[in-house]
PDB file of C-alpha atoms in Angstrom:
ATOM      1  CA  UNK A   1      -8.181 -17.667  34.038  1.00 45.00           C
ATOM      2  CA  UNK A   2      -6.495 -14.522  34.916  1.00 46.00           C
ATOM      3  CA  UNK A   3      -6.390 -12.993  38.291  1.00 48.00           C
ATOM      4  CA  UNK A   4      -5.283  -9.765  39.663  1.00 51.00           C
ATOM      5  CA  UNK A   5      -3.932 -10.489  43.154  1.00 47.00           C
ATOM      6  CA  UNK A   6      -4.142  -7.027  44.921  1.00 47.00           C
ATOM      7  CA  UNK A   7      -2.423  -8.326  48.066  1.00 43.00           C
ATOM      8  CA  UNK A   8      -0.690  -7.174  51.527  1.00 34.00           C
ATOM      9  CA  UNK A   9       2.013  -8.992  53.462  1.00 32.00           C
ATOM     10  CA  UNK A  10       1.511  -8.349  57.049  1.00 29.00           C
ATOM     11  CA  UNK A  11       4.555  -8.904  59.452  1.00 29.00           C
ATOM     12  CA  UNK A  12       3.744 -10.916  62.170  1.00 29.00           C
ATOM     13  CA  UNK A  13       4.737  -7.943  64.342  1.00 33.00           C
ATOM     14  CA  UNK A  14       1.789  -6.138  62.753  1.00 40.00           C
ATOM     15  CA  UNK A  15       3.994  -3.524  60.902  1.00 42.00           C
ATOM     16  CA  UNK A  16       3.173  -4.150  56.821  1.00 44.00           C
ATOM     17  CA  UNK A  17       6.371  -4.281  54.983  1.00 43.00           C
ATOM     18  CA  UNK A  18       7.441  -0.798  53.118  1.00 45.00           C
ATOM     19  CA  UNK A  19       5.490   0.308  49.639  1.00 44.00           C
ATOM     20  CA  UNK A  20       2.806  -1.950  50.030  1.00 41.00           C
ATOM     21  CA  UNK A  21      -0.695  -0.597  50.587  1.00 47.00           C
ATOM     22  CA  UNK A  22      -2.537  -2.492  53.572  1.00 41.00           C
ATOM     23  CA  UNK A  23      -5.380  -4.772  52.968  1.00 45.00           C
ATOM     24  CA  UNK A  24      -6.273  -8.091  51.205  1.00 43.00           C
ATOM     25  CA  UNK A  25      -8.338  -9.013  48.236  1.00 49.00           C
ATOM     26  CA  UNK A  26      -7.852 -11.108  45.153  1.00 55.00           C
ATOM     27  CA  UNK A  27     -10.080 -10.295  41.782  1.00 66.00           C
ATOM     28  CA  UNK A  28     -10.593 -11.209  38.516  1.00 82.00           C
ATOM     29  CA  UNK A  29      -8.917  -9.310  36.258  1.00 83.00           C
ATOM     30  CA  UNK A  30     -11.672  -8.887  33.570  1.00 88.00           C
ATOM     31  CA  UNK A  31     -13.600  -7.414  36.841  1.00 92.00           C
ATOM     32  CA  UNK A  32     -11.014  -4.364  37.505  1.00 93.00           C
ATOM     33  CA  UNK A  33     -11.109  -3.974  33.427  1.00 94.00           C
ATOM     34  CA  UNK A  34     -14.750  -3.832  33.152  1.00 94.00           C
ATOM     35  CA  UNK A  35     -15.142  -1.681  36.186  1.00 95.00           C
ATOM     36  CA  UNK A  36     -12.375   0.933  34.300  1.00 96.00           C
ATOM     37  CA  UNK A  37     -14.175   1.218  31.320  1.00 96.00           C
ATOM     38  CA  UNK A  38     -17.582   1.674  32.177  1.00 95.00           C
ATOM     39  CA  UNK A  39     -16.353   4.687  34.700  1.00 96.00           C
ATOM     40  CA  UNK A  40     -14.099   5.999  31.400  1.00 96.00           C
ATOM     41  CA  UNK A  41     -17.183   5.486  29.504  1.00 93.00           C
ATOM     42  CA  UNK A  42     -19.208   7.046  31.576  1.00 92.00           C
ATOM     43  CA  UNK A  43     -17.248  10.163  33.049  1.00 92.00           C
ATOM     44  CA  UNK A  44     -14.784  10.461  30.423  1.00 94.00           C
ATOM     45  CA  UNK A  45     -10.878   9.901  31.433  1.00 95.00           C
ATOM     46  CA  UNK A  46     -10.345  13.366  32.467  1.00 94.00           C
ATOM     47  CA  UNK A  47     -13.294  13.404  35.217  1.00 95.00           C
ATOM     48  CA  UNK A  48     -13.332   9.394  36.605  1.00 96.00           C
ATOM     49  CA  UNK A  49     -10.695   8.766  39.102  1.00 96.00           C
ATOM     50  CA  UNK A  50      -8.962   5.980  40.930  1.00 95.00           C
ATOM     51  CA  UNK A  51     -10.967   6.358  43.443  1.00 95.00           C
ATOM     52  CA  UNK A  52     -14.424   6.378  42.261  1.00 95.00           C
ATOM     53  CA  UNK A  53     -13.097   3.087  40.261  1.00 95.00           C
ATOM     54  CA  UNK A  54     -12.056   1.478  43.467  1.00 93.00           C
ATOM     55  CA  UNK A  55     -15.366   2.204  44.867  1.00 93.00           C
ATOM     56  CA  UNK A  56     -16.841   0.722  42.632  1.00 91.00           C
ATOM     57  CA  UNK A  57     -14.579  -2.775  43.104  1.00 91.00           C
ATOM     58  CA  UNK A  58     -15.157  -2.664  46.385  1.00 89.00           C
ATOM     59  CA  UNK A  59     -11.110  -1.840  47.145  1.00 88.00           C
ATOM     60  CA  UNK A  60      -9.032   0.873  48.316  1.00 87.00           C
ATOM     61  CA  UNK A  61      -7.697   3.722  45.792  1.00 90.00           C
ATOM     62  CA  UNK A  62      -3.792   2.695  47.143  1.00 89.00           C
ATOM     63  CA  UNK A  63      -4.004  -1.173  46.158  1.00 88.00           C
ATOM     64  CA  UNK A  64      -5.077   0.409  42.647  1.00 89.00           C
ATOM     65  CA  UNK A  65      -2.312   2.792  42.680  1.00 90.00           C
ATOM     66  CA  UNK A  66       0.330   0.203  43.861  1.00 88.00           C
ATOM     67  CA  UNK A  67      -0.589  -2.533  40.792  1.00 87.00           C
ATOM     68  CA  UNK A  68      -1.270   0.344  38.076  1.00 92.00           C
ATOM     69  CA  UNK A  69       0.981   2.865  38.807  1.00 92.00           C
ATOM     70  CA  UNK A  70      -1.282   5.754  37.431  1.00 94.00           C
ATOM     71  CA  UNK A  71      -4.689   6.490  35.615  1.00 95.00           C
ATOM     72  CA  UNK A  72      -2.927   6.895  32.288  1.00 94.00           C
ATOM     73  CA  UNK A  73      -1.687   2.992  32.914  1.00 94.00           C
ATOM     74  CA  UNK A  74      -5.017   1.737  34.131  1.00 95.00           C
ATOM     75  CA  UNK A  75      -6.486   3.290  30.975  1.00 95.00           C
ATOM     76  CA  UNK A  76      -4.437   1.987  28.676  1.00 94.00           C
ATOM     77  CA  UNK A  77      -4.247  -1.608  30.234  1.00 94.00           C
ATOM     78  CA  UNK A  78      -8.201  -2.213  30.194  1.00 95.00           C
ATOM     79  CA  UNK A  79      -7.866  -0.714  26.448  1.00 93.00           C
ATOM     80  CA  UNK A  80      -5.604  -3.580  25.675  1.00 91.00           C
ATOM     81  CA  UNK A  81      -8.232  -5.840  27.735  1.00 92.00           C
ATOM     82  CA  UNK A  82     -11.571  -4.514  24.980  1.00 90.00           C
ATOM     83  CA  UNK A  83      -8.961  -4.314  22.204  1.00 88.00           C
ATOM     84  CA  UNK A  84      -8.088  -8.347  22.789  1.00 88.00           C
ATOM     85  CA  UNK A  85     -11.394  -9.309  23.199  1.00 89.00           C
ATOM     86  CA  UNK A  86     -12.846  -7.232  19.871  1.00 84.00           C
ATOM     87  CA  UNK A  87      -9.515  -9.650  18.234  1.00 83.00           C
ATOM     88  CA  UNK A  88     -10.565 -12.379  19.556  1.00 84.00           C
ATOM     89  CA  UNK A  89     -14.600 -12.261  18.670  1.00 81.00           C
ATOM     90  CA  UNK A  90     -13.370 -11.679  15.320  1.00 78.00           C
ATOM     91  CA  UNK A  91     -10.832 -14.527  15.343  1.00 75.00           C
ATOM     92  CA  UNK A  92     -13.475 -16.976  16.596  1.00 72.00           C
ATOM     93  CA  UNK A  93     -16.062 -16.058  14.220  1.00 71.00           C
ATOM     94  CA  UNK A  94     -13.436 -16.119  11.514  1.00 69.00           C
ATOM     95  CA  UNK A  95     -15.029 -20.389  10.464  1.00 71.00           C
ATOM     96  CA  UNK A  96     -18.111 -19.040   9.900  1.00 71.00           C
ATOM     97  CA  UNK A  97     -17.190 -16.710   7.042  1.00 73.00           C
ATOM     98  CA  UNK A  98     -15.339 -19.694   4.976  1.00 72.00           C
ATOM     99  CA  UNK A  99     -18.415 -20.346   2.850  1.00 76.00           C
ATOM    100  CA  UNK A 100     -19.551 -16.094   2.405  1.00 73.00           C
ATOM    101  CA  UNK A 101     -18.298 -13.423  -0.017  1.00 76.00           C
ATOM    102  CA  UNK A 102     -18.953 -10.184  -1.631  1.00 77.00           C
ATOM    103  CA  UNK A 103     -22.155  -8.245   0.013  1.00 77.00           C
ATOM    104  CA  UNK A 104     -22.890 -11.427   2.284  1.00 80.00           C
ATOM    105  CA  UNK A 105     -19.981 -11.869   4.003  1.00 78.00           C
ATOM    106  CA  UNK A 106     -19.551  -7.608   4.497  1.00 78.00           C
ATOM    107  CA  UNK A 107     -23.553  -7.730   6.284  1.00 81.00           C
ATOM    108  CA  UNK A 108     -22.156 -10.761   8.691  1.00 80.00           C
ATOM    109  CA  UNK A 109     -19.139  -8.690   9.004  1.00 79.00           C
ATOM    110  CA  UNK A 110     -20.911  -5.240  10.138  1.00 80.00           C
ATOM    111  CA  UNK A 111     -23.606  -6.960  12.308  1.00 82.00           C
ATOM    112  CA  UNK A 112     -20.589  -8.531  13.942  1.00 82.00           C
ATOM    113  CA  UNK A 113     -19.009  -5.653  15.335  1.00 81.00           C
ATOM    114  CA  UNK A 114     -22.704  -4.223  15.978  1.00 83.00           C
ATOM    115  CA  UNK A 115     -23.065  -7.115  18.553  1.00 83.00           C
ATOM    116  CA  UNK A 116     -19.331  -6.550  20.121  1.00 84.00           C
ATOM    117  CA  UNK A 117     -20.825  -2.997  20.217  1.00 83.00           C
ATOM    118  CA  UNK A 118     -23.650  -4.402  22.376  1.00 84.00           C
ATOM    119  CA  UNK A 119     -21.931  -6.518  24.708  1.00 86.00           C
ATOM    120  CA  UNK A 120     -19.384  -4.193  25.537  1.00 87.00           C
ATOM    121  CA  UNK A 121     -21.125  -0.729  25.482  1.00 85.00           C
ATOM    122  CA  UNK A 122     -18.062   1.087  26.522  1.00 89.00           C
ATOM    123  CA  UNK A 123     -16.507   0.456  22.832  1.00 86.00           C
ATOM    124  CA  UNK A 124     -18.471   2.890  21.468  1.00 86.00           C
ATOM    125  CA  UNK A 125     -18.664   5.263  24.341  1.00 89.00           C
ATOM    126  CA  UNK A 126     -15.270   5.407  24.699  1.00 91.00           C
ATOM    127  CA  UNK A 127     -14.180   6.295  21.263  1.00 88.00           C
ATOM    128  CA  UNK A 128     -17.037   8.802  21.239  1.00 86.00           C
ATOM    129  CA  UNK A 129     -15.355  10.523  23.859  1.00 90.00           C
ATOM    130  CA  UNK A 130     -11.890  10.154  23.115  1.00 91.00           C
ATOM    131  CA  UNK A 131     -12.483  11.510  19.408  1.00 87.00           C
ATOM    132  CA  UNK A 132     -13.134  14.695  20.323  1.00 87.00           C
ATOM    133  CA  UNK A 133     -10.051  16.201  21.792  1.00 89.00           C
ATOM    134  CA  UNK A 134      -6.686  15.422  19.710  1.00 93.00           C
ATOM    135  CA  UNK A 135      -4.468  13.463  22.320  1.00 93.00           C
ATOM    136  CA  UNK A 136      -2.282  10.128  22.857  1.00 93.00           C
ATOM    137  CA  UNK A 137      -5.417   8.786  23.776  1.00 93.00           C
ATOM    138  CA  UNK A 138      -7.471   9.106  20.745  1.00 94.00           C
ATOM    139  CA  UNK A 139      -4.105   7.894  18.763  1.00 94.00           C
ATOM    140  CA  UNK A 140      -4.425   4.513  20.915  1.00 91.00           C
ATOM    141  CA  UNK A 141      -7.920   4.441  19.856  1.00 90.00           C
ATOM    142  CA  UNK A 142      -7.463   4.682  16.165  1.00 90.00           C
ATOM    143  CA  UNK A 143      -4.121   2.279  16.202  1.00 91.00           C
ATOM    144  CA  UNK A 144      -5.391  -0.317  18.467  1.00 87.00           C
ATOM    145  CA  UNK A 145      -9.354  -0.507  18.095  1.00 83.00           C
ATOM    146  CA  UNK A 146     -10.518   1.717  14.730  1.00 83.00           C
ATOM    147  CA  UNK A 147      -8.035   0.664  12.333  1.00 85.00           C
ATOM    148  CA  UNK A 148      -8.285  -3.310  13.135  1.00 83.00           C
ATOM    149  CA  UNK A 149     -12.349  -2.706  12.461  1.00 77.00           C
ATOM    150  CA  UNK A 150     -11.942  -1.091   9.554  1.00 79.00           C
ATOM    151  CA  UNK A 151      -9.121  -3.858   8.080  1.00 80.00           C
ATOM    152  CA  UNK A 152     -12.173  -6.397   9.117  1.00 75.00           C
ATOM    153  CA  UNK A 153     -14.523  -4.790   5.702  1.00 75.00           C
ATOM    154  CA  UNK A 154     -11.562  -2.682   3.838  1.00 77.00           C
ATOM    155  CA  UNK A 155     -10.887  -4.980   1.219  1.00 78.00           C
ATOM    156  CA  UNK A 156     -14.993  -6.094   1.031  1.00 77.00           C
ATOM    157  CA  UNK A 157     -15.703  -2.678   0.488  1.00 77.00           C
ATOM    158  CA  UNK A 158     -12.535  -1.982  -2.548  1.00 80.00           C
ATOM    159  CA  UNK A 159     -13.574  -5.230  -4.049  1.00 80.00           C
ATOM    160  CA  UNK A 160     -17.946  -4.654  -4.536  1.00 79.00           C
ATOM    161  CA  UNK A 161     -16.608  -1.366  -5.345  1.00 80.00           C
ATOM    162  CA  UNK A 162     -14.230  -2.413  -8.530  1.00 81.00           C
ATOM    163  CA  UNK A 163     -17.396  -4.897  -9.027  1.00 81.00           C
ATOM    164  CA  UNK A 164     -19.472  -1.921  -9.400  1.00 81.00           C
ATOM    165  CA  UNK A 165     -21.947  -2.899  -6.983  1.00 78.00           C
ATOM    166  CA  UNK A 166     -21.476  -0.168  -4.301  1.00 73.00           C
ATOM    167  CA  UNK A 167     -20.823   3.049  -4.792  1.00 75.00           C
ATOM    168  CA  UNK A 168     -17.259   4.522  -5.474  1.00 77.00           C
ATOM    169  CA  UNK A 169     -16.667   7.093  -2.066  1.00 73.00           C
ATOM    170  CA  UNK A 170     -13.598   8.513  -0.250  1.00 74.00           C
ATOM    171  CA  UNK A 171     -11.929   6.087   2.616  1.00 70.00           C
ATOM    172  CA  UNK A 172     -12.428   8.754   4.979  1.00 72.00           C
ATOM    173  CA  UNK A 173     -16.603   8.913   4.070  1.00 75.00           C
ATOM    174  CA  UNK A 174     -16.743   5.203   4.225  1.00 70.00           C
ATOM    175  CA  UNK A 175     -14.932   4.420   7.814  1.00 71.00           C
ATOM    176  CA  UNK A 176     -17.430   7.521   8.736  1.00 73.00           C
ATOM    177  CA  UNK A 177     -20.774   5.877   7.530  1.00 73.00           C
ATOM    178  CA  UNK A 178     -19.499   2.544   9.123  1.00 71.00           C
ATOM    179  CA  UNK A 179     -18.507   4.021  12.332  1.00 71.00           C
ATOM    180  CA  UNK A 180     -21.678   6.045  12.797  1.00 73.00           C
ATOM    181  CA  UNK A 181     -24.291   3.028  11.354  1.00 71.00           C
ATOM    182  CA  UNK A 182     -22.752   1.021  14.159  1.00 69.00           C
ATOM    183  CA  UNK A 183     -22.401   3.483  16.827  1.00 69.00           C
ATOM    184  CA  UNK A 184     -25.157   5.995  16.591  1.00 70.00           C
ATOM    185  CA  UNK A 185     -27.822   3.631  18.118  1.00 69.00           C
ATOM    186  CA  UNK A 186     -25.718   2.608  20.913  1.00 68.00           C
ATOM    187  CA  UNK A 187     -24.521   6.350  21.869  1.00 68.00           C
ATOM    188  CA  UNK A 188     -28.430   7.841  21.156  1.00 69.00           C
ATOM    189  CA  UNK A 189     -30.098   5.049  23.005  1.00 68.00           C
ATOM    190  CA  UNK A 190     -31.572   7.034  26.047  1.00 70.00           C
ATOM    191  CA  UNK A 191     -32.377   9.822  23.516  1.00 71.00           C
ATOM    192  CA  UNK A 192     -34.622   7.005  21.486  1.00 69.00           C
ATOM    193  CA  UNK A 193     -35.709   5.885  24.522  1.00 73.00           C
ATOM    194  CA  UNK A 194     -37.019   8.735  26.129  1.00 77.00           C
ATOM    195  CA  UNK A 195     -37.984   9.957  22.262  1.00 74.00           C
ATOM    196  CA  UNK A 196     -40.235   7.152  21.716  1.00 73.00           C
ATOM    197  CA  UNK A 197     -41.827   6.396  25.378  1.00 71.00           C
ATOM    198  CA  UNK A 198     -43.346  10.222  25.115  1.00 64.00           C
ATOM    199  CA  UNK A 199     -44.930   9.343  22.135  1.00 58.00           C
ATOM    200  CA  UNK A 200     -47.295   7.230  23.949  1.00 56.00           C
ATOM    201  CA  UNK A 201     -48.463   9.903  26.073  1.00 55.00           C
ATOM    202  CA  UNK A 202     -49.630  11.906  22.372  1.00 52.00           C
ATOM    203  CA  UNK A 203     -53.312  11.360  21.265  1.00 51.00           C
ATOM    204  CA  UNK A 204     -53.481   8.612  18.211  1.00 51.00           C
ATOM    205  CA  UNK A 205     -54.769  11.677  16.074  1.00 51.00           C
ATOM    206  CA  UNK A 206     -51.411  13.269  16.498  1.00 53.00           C
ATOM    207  CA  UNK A 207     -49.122  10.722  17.042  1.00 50.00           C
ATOM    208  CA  UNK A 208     -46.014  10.733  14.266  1.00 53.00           C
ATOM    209  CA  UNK A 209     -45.778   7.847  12.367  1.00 55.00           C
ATOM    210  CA  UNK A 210     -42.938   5.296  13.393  1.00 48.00           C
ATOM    211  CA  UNK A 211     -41.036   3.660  10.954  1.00 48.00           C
TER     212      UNK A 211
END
């Protein structure tokens, strides 16, 4: 198991020794990565900072600063954290695909990634915010988390395709109809939910029909 030790050395004399911030704590590393990406998530990069992360880990903003360096290298290390553990989901649930093809093995696929989505909400959060601005960022995104999705159904999709059972569409409109099947309900889910809880305030008479 991997640990971050976020550690000071205190001289016996009381001094601490130079460059090191001053207190003592040792975490588990998928703890300082979740606690990143649910403030990106949340906030965006551009508005969370160190400190409001540290806050949340119960640690000072300097012990964060000494073992990261910078925002822009805490980012991108609890990227690499979600990007190994969408790999490795995949990876593992590679044995039960041996005996699916065609349309079957393309709906265990999808609902695959629809259940990384839900255990780690900040997937889809995170790429909804990062999408929208061109940066180094969004590049990250596509090179280390989008285009390893979409190599998971690419060749699914080309081969029902030749097979004529799905329709012939552009690359770009297909990676856009997967991408917003899987992330729309995740990213709308306190619209739904306020949506749907008014409608049991309307009269029966009223009411809209749910589907």
């Amino acid at each position: 198991m991997l640990f971050l030790t976020l550690m000071i050395i205190m001289e016996t004399t009381g001094k601490k020794r130079p460059g090191r911030p001053i207190g003592s704590i040792e975490i588990e590393m998928k703890e300082v990565y979740t606690a990143s990406l649910a403030a990106f998530a949340e906030k965006g990069f551009e508005a969370t900072t160190m400190t409001q992360i540290a806050d949340k880990l119960s640690i000072s903003r300097s012990l964060l600063n000494y073992h990261f360096g910078s925002k822009e290298n805490l980012w991108k290390k609890a990227m690499e954290y979600l990007a190994q553990q969408f790999i490795t989901a995949f990876q593992d649930y590679k044995k039960f695909h041996k005996d699916l093809e065609g349309q079957q093995l393309l709906k265990v696929i999808i609902r695959q990634i629809v259940h990384f989505s839900a255990n780690y909400p900040a997937f889809t959060k995170i790429i909804a915010l990062e999408m929208q601005r061109d940066t180094a960022r969004l590049d990250w995104v596509i090179d280390h988390l989008l285009k390893p999705m979409f190599a998971l159904t690419a060749d699914l999709f080309k081969a029902e395709r030749e097979e004529n059972r799905m329709k012939r569409i552009s690359a770009h409109h297909q990676s856009s109809i997967l991408l917003g099947m899987i992330n729309n309900i995740y990213l709308s889910g306190l619209l739904y939910k306020k949506l749907y809880l008014s409608l049991i305030h309307i009269s029966e008479p009223t009411r809209p029909r749910l589907i």
